[in-house]
Structures are given as structure tokens and as C-alpha cells.
Tab-separated table of C-alpha atoms in Angstrom:
chain	number	residue	atom	x	y	z
A	1	MET	CA	42.560	-21.740	15.838
A	2	ARG	CA	39.004	-22.062	17.909
A	3	ILE	CA	35.721	-21.124	17.039
A	4	GLY	CA	34.655	-19.720	20.114
A	5	HIS	CA	34.954	-22.102	22.454
A	6	ILE	CA	35.064	-25.151	20.014
A	7	THR	CA	39.045	-25.916	19.516
A	8	LEU	CA	39.148	-26.645	16.066
A	9	ALA	CA	42.079	-29.614	15.317
A	10	ASN	CA	43.479	-27.043	12.856
A	11	GLN	CA	43.595	-24.348	10.285
A	12	LEU	CA	42.743	-25.657	7.212
A	13	PHE	CA	38.977	-25.911	6.521
A	14	VAL	CA	36.791	-26.968	3.704
A	15	ALA	CA	34.198	-24.360	2.525
A	16	PRO	CA	30.383	-25.044	2.107
A	17	MET	CA	29.493	-25.947	-1.670
A	18	ALA	CA	26.070	-26.584	-2.678
A	19	GLY	CA	26.298	-30.022	-4.104
A	20	VAL	CA	29.580	-31.059	-2.830
A	21	THR	CA	29.609	-30.485	1.350
A	22	ASP	CA	27.668	-33.217	1.797
A	23	ARG	CA	27.877	-35.113	4.916
A	24	PRO	CA	30.312	-38.020	2.969
A	25	PHE	CA	32.136	-35.427	1.245
A	26	ARG	CA	33.655	-33.431	4.432
A	27	MET	CA	33.831	-37.137	6.281
A	28	LEU	CA	36.251	-37.543	3.591
A	29	CYS	CA	37.958	-34.258	3.331
A	30	LYS	CA	38.664	-33.578	7.462
A	31	LYS	CA	40.301	-37.937	7.511
A	32	LEU	CA	41.945	-36.596	5.142
A	33	GLY	CA	43.471	-32.852	7.158
A	34	ALA	CA	41.054	-31.228	6.967
A	35	GLY	CA	40.131	-28.925	10.622
A	36	TYR	CA	36.851	-27.946	10.036
A	37	ALA	CA	33.540	-28.554	6.949
A	38	VAL	CA	30.794	-26.508	7.044
A	39	SER	CA	27.390	-27.845	5.222
A	40	GLU	CA	26.035	-26.761	1.917
A	41	MET	CA	23.633	-24.058	3.158
A	42	VAL	CA	20.664	-25.221	4.352
A	43	THR	CA	17.348	-22.302	3.941
A	44	SER	CA	15.877	-21.063	6.211
A	45	ARG	CA	12.257	-21.757	5.005
A	46	LYS	CA	10.461	-23.519	6.958
A	47	GLU	CA	7.793	-25.162	4.642
A	48	LEU	CA	11.170	-26.853	2.825
A	49	TRP	CA	12.748	-28.193	6.229
A	50	ASN	CA	10.892	-31.382	5.394
A	51	SER	CA	12.162	-31.790	1.857
A	52	LEU	CA	14.269	-34.959	0.372
A	53	LYS	CA	17.263	-31.999	-0.040
A	54	THR	CA	17.139	-30.469	3.292
A	55	SER	CA	16.634	-33.757	5.383
A	56	ARG	CA	19.781	-34.708	3.752
A	57	ARG	CA	21.746	-32.130	4.507
A	58	ALA	CA	20.671	-31.794	7.489
A	59	ASP	CA	21.994	-35.505	8.308
A	60	HIS	CA	25.048	-35.748	9.975
A	61	THR	CA	24.873	-39.190	11.222
A	62	GLY	CA	28.201	-40.432	11.724
A	63	GLU	CA	29.849	-37.417	10.842
A	64	THR	CA	32.925	-36.197	13.253
A	65	SER	CA	33.033	-33.317	15.635
A	66	PRO	CA	32.205	-30.013	15.197
A	67	ILE	CA	29.528	-30.097	13.267
A	68	ALA	CA	28.656	-26.886	10.667
A	69	VAL	CA	26.065	-25.474	9.343
A	70	GLN	CA	25.437	-23.507	7.145
A	71	ILE	CA	22.167	-21.445	6.690
A	72	ALA	CA	21.218	-18.622	3.933
A	73	GLY	CA	18.219	-16.280	4.412
A	74	THR	CA	16.558	-12.806	4.416
A	75	ASP	CA	14.365	-12.798	7.339
A	76	ALA	CA	15.863	-12.042	11.010
A	77	LEU	CA	13.553	-14.174	12.885
A	78	MET	CA	13.052	-17.208	9.944
A	79	MET	CA	16.914	-17.442	10.544
A	80	ALA	CA	17.017	-17.421	13.884
A	81	GLU	CA	14.456	-19.785	13.550
A	82	ALA	CA	16.431	-21.851	10.879
A	83	ALA	CA	19.122	-22.123	13.297
A	84	ALA	CA	17.852	-23.700	16.329
A	85	TYR	CA	16.020	-26.092	13.860
A	86	ASN	CA	19.617	-27.169	13.050
A	87	ILE	CA	21.060	-27.074	17.015
A	88	ASP	CA	18.739	-29.231	17.302
A	89	ARG	CA	19.749	-31.829	15.089
A	90	GLY	CA	23.031	-31.997	15.797
A	91	ALA	CA	24.654	-28.651	14.392
A	92	GLN	CA	27.704	-26.869	16.912
A	93	ILE	CA	28.748	-24.064	14.891
A	94	ILE	CA	25.946	-22.078	13.010
A	95	ASP	CA	27.624	-20.343	9.774
A	96	ILE	CA	25.510	-16.801	8.035
A	97	ASN	CA	25.574	-17.227	4.510
A	98	MET	CA	26.528	-13.486	2.508
A	99	GLY	CA	28.477	-15.054	-0.147
A	100	CYS	CA	26.988	-16.924	-2.224
A	101	PRO	CA	26.474	-15.287	-5.355
A	102	ALA	CA	24.492	-17.896	-7.316
A	103	LYS	CA	21.932	-15.844	-8.834
A	104	LYS	CA	19.323	-17.855	-7.603
A	105	VAL	CA	20.145	-17.065	-3.907
A	106	CYS	CA	20.863	-13.354	-4.822
A	107	ASN	CA	17.569	-13.093	-6.712
A	108	LYS	CA	16.314	-13.630	-3.852
A	109	TRP	CA	18.026	-11.413	-1.388
A	110	ALA	CA	19.897	-13.738	0.113
A	111	GLY	CA	24.032	-14.808	0.090
A	112	SER	CA	26.013	-12.089	-0.680
A	113	ALA	CA	23.130	-9.703	-2.089
A	114	LEU	CA	22.749	-9.374	1.631
A	115	MET	CA	26.062	-7.700	1.213
A	116	GLN	CA	23.787	-4.090	-0.077
A	117	ASP	CA	21.548	-3.711	2.627
A	118	GLU	CA	24.296	-3.154	5.312
A	119	PRO	CA	20.983	-2.629	8.219
A	120	LEU	CA	19.189	-6.133	7.309
A	121	ALA	CA	22.478	-7.892	7.376
A	122	ALA	CA	23.149	-6.633	10.841
A	123	GLN	CA	19.525	-7.399	11.656
A	124	ILE	CA	19.869	-10.950	10.809
A	125	ILE	CA	23.278	-11.300	12.361
A	126	GLU	CA	21.949	-10.621	15.837
A	127	ALA	CA	19.447	-12.689	15.649
A	128	VAL	CA	21.064	-15.564	14.573
A	129	VAL	CA	23.528	-14.929	17.513
A	130	ALA	CA	20.558	-14.526	19.830
A	131	ALA	CA	19.192	-17.146	19.226
A	132	CYS	CA	22.372	-19.696	19.505
A	133	ALA	CA	24.040	-17.899	22.399
A	134	PRO	CA	21.829	-19.301	25.180
A	135	ARG	CA	22.793	-22.875	23.800
A	136	LYS	CA	26.078	-21.758	23.660
A	137	VAL	CA	26.599	-22.396	19.803
A	138	PRO	CA	29.019	-20.001	17.881
A	139	VAL	CA	28.059	-18.443	14.838
A	140	THR	CA	30.637	-17.468	12.366
A	141	LEU	CA	29.891	-15.464	8.638
A	142	LYS	CA	30.978	-15.834	5.036
A	143	MET	CA	31.224	-12.980	2.759
A	144	ARG	CA	32.623	-12.020	0.072
A	145	THR	CA	34.479	-8.663	-0.515
A	146	GLY	CA	31.390	-6.535	-1.651
A	147	TRP	CA	28.573	-6.729	-3.753
A	148	CYS	CA	30.701	-5.505	-6.973
A	149	ASP	CA	33.878	-3.026	-7.132
A	150	SER	CA	32.880	-0.310	-6.467
A	151	GLU	CA	31.560	-1.375	-3.333
A	152	ARG	CA	33.879	-3.322	-1.042
A	153	ASN	CA	31.885	-3.183	2.190
A	154	ALA	CA	33.538	-6.301	4.208
A	155	VAL	CA	35.665	-4.214	6.555
A	156	ARG	CA	32.528	-2.778	7.572
A	157	ILE	CA	30.209	-5.728	7.837
A	158	ALA	CA	32.823	-8.079	10.033
A	159	ARG	CA	33.023	-5.303	12.265
A	160	LEU	CA	29.278	-5.125	12.314
A	161	ALA	CA	29.226	-8.984	12.779
A	162	GLU	CA	32.023	-8.888	15.571
A	163	ALA	CA	30.271	-5.813	17.572
A	164	ALA	CA	27.047	-8.729	17.510
A	165	GLY	CA	29.005	-11.501	18.697
A	166	VAL	CA	29.851	-13.920	15.570
A	167	ALA	CA	32.492	-15.462	17.156
A	168	MET	CA	34.475	-16.276	13.020
A	169	VAL	CA	34.563	-14.297	9.676
A	170	THR	CA	34.964	-16.126	6.220
A	171	VAL	CA	36.156	-13.715	3.610
A	172	HIS	CA	36.000	-14.738	-0.158
A	173	GLY	CA	38.561	-12.291	-2.633
A	174	ARG	CA	35.723	-11.684	-5.156
A	175	THR	CA	32.568	-9.918	-4.588
A	176	ARG	CA	29.079	-11.455	-6.179
A	177	GLU	CA	29.458	-8.943	-9.180
A	178	GLN	CA	32.675	-11.671	-10.082
A	179	GLY	CA	31.537	-15.177	-9.260
A	180	TYR	CA	34.185	-17.148	-10.197
A	181	ARG	CA	35.894	-15.015	-12.543
A	182	GLY	CA	39.340	-12.979	-12.690
A	183	ALA	CA	41.674	-13.383	-9.819
A	184	ALA	CA	40.600	-13.789	-5.909
A	185	GLU	CA	41.938	-10.480	-4.327
A	186	TYR	CA	44.023	-10.527	-0.842
A	187	GLU	CA	44.218	-6.804	0.047
A	188	THR	CA	40.547	-6.676	1.392
A	189	ILE	CA	41.093	-10.361	3.544
A	190	ALA	CA	43.677	-8.119	5.320
A	191	ALA	CA	42.141	-4.879	6.022
A	192	VAL	CA	39.382	-7.184	7.533
A	193	LYS	CA	41.672	-9.080	9.659
A	194	ALA	CA	43.545	-5.553	10.446
A	195	ALA	CA	40.261	-4.076	11.921
A	196	LEU	CA	38.814	-7.263	13.984
A	197	ALA	CA	40.228	-9.034	17.329
A	198	ILE	CA	38.081	-13.032	15.754
A	199	PRO	CA	40.053	-15.389	14.002
A	200	VAL	CA	39.806	-14.363	10.616
A	201	VAL	CA	39.796	-16.782	6.792
A	202	ALA	CA	40.747	-16.490	4.026
A	203	ASN	CA	39.281	-17.639	1.342
A	204	GLY	CA	39.599	-17.528	-3.224
A	205	ASP	CA	41.704	-19.635	-5.157
A	206	ILE	CA	44.264	-21.343	-2.907
A	207	ASP	CA	44.651	-24.343	-4.847
A	208	SER	CA	48.137	-26.118	-3.808
A	209	PRO	CA	50.160	-25.686	-0.367
A	210	ARG	CA	52.639	-22.643	-1.665
A	211	LYS	CA	49.620	-20.748	-2.595
A	212	ALA	CA	48.347	-21.312	1.275
A	213	ARG	CA	51.501	-20.315	2.215
A	214	GLU	CA	51.439	-16.896	-0.450
A	215	VAL	CA	47.964	-15.669	1.195
A	216	LEU	CA	48.896	-16.647	4.749
A	217	ALA	CA	51.344	-14.742	4.192
A	218	ALA	CA	49.449	-11.826	2.491
A	219	THR	CA	46.181	-12.173	4.821
A	220	GLN	CA	47.726	-12.984	8.450
A	221	ALA	CA	45.200	-14.810	8.777
A	222	ASP	CA	43.520	-17.256	11.213
A	223	ALA	CA	42.712	-19.511	8.328
A	224	ILE	CA	42.551	-20.485	5.569
A	225	MET	CA	39.054	-22.605	3.245
A	226	ILE	CA	39.597	-24.702	0.255
A	227	GLY	CA	36.694	-25.043	-1.734
A	228	ARG	CA	37.600	-26.602	-5.729
A	229	ALA	CA	40.790	-27.352	-5.410
A	230	ALA	CA	39.379	-30.083	-3.013
A	231	GLN	CA	37.064	-31.611	-5.003
A	232	GLY	CA	38.985	-34.931	-6.447
A	233	ARG	CA	42.060	-33.964	-4.499
A	234	PRO	CA	40.847	-34.365	-0.234
A	235	TRP	CA	44.167	-35.144	-0.022
A	236	ILE	CA	45.058	-31.219	-0.497
A	237	PHE	CA	44.676	-30.189	2.909
A	238	ALA	CA	47.343	-33.081	4.387
A	239	GLU	CA	49.814	-31.456	1.538
A	240	ILE	CA	49.499	-28.226	2.838
A	241	ALA	CA	49.756	-29.092	6.694
A	242	HIS	CA	53.608	-31.430	5.400
A	243	PHE	CA	54.333	-28.213	3.794
A	244	LEU	CA	53.646	-25.311	5.867
A	245	ALA	CA	55.010	-27.318	8.998
A	246	THR	CA	58.121	-28.614	6.985
A	247	GLY	CA	58.564	-26.481	3.666
A	248	GLU	CA	58.820	-29.731	1.998
A	249	GLU	CA	55.612	-30.982	-0.125
A	250	LEU	CA	54.735	-34.151	-0.262
A	251	VAL	CA	54.735	-36.339	-3.506
A	252	PRO	CA	51.935	-37.941	-4.694
A	253	PRO	CA	49.893	-40.434	-2.895
A	254	ASP	CA	49.749	-44.192	-4.115
A	255	THR	CA	47.396	-44.873	-6.986
A	256	LEU	CA	45.443	-47.661	-4.670
A	257	GLN	CA	45.364	-45.672	-1.770
A	258	ALA	CA	43.760	-43.017	-3.661
A	259	LYS	CA	41.144	-45.199	-5.477
A	260	ALA	CA	40.653	-46.860	-1.421
A	261	TRP	CA	39.438	-42.523	-0.320
A	262	LEU	CA	37.356	-42.464	-3.202
A	263	VAL	CA	35.521	-45.884	-2.897
A	264	GLU	CA	35.438	-45.377	0.707
A	265	HIS	CA	33.524	-42.528	-0.169
A	266	LEU	CA	31.195	-44.080	-2.684
A	267	HIS	CA	30.017	-46.649	-0.488
A	268	ASP	CA	29.055	-43.507	2.544
A	269	HIS	CA	27.121	-41.444	-0.589
A	270	TYR	CA	25.879	-44.613	-2.228
A	271	GLY	CA	24.257	-44.827	1.271
A	272	LEU	CA	22.960	-41.559	2.239
A	273	TYR	CA	20.966	-41.141	-1.544
A	274	GLY	CA	20.419	-43.817	-2.376
A	275	GLU	CA	20.703	-45.948	-5.336
A	276	LEU	CA	19.247	-43.412	-7.853
A	277	ALA	CA	20.504	-40.515	-6.809
A	278	GLY	CA	23.571	-41.990	-5.664
A	279	VAL	CA	24.352	-43.466	-9.115
A	280	ARG	CA	24.196	-40.053	-10.437
A	281	SER	CA	25.241	-37.254	-7.852
A	282	ALA	CA	27.891	-39.903	-7.834
A	283	ARG	CA	29.512	-39.227	-11.123
A	284	LYS	CA	31.031	-35.742	-10.670
A	285	HIS	CA	33.023	-36.873	-7.394
A	286	ILE	CA	34.305	-39.430	-10.241
A	287	GLY	CA	34.830	-37.131	-12.232
A	288	TRP	CA	36.927	-35.209	-10.562
A	289	ALA	CA	39.184	-37.529	-9.004
A	290	VAL	CA	40.312	-38.602	-12.646
A	291	ARG	CA	39.731	-35.656	-14.229
A	292	ALA	CA	43.964	-35.018	-15.977
A	293	LEU	CA	44.867	-38.399	-15.053
A	294	PRO	CA	45.553	-39.863	-18.122
A	295	GLY	CA	43.094	-41.676	-19.333
A	296	GLY	CA	40.620	-40.163	-18.013
A	297	GLU	CA	38.204	-38.521	-19.651
A	298	ASP	CA	37.515	-40.804	-21.529
A	299	PHE	CA	37.079	-43.014	-18.728
A	300	ARG	CA	34.468	-40.341	-17.039
A	301	ASP	CA	32.722	-40.432	-20.426
A	302	ARG	CA	31.777	-44.378	-20.536
A	303	MET	CA	31.032	-43.486	-16.150
A	304	ASN	CA	28.782	-40.759	-16.950
A	305	ARG	CA	26.658	-43.776	-19.043
A	306	ILE	CA	26.542	-46.126	-15.947
A	307	ASP	CA	23.227	-46.262	-14.432
A	308	ASP	CA	24.110	-48.530	-11.472
A	309	CYS	CA	26.316	-48.586	-8.231
A	310	ALA	CA	27.218	-51.643	-8.323
A	311	ALA	CA	28.716	-51.424	-11.635
A	312	GLN	CA	30.063	-47.904	-11.192
A	313	LEU	CA	31.684	-49.102	-7.640
A	314	ARG	CA	33.243	-52.444	-10.065
A	315	ALA	CA	34.427	-49.529	-13.033
A	316	VAL	CA	36.059	-47.656	-10.747
A	317	HIS	CA	38.169	-50.664	-9.078
A	318	ASP	CA	38.893	-51.666	-12.544
A	319	TRP	CA	40.422	-48.579	-14.345
A	320	PHE	CA	42.034	-47.491	-11.025
A	321	ASP	CA	43.609	-51.114	-10.835
A	322	ALA	CA	45.271	-50.723	-14.632
A	323	LEU	CA	46.118	-47.081	-13.688
A	324	ALA	CA	48.449	-49.139	-10.935
A	325	ASP	CA	49.624	-51.046	-13.629
A	326	ASP	CA	52.038	-48.309	-14.933
A	327	HIS	CA	51.511	-46.011	-12.205
A	328	PRO	CA	51.736	-46.987	-8.956
A	329	ARG	CA	51.781	-43.847	-7.441
A	330	LEU	CA	48.922	-41.167	-8.389
A	331	PRO	CA	51.016	-38.727	-11.269
A	332	ALA	CA	50.775	-35.823	-10.029
A	333	THR	CA	48.279	-32.797	-11.989
A	334	SER	CA	49.808	-30.310	-14.222
A	335	ARG	CA	49.494	-26.541	-12.796
A	336	ALA	CA	47.941	-25.800	-16.420
A	337	ALA	CA	45.556	-28.716	-16.165
A	338	ASN	CA	44.105	-27.433	-12.129
A	339	ASP	CA	43.436	-24.636	-13.955
A	340	ASP	CA	41.808	-25.009	-17.121
A	341	PHE	CA	38.883	-27.745	-14.512
A	342	LEU	CA	38.471	-24.610	-12.219
A	343	ALA	CA	37.881	-22.396	-14.791
A	344	ARG	CA	35.661	-24.360	-16.080
A	345	GLN	CA	33.331	-25.105	-13.077
A	346	ALA	CA	33.276	-21.106	-11.884
């Protein structure tokens, strides 16, 4: 699997998710089997580049290659400048966001809103490719199937992106109108794959090894991208890789091993965000890790009232150690519980 001249470890990708796919999370997913991970979206607005949020998102210290940064915006020149800015800070691949369905993004005609304006989408793609090509940085595009049910124009935009020099296209199998509601559909992704010569990535509702195999078969995509299902379960990439290679499902990891991965992640997380922001933003990662585990809801409620990193770490250690006494291997999360979790995130 290649993006331009860059060879990837495998065909299992981490989706860019605002507030989630920061550097510590990307590094953990790569360690546990993901071949590629894309950053949270970085704004193209210059006045925000020196903000704390953007500086954290542009921090790639210690991150393994390839480093991929997603940029978002509505002005072709500004998007080209944002691409150059992030290349200067270590980006080896630039991803254009035309897939985010969030109202605060779409109301500014960024993200998936750009799919309503194909000429503007083409201008942005061409400008970003022109900025990246002299520096030999591939450009990728992430989008949805369309704006709404009656206007699924992913194939048209994918073709213009390929013609402009984009190296890979990812399609989330929902329209912007859907948000994360309902089920993803894969027929449009299959049509995009059939229309292009460059790699195509399938995204949406891939939450198990069997679903990964089904989506690859249905779309003939070159790779799959996983978002919400990796939250609290970053070893899903190893599970999928094993299943695709052998047809057999991996047993869940040892409980103490899962604890060790989470603790390592928390240390990296605190290092990036500091004490105050770190303890608060870590709560969601801990909550995802314990969801559907015995006593997980009660622990999450208690943990959310802890306000310092050391105490938070002690609580995680103690809770997982107690869980390991009764469950040396992590209890398998039921499909129903996982479906309920994903529904609550929509």
C-alpha cells in the first residue's frame, strides 16, 4: 500500500477525529497495528496557527513516519499556505478535509459543505497539490458520499481530485446530512473505487474484524479507515490484521496488558496537554477504555471527579488491577454494548 512515493506498513488506517487523534493517540494506534494515522484537522486560518490548540495539533515530536496532517478551510490560497505551514512542521502527507459533518465547520462552508460547491472544491485541491508537489509531499482527500441523499457526488469529486494530482481518496459511507446517524452504505465507495486508478479507502461503521473483511470485499477498496471503534480499543487494528491474514479471531488482550497500554497513553497525554487540561481531556479516553467492562460505568463516574494526574493514574492502576483479579483476560465487549456506545457518540 502506497500513498504517492510513501510505502505504508499495512492497509489499516486511523481516521482523523477532532479531539481524539492527537499525537499520543496516533502513536498508540500505530504501535498496536495501524499502518497509518491522520491528525485532527488543522485550520487554514493564519491568525489561529499560534493558538495553543493548533500548536498542539501541529506537534509531531517522536511520532513515527509517515506524519499525515489534515487541513480544513474554504479559501484555496489559505489552504495552500496551511499545507506549506504544516510541511514546515513535519507533515509528510497533507490530507484535505471534505468529510467533517460538524455544523460549526459546515456553517463556514468547510468540511463536507465543500461538496456542494464542486468548482471551489476543485480550486482548493489544485492549490494544495501545487503547494505540495515541489516538496514531494503527497496530497490526499477525505470526503463523504455527498451532501444529501439526492446529491451523492463523490464519484465526480473523486475524479476531479485524481485529475488534479491527489494521491489517495477516502470516502466515509454517509452523506453530510446523515452525520453519524443510520448505517453507512458502501455502494458509493465501490463506485469511487471503480472510477479511479489511485488508492481508495473505505470508512464508516467498521467496528470488527469480520466487518472489515466484508467492507473490503463489498468495495474492493485498497484500505479501510477506522474511527470511533478504535476509541478505547486501539488493538482493533491488530485484531483485524490477524483475522484478514488467518481467518481466525484473536482472543482479547490480557487485562494487565490493556492497563499498561492505557497508562503509557496517559503519560504521553499528560506530557502534551499538561496537568490541568491533561487530566480533563484524558477522562474520555479512560471512559472509552472501560466502557462495557464489569463496573466500568461506576468507575467512570468516580474517575470524572478526579482533578489531578497522579490521582487519576492511581485510580486507573487500582481499578484494572482489581479487574484482573477476576478477569485475567479482558472480558470481550458485546456487540450490543459496542453498538450502543457508537450510537451515543453520534
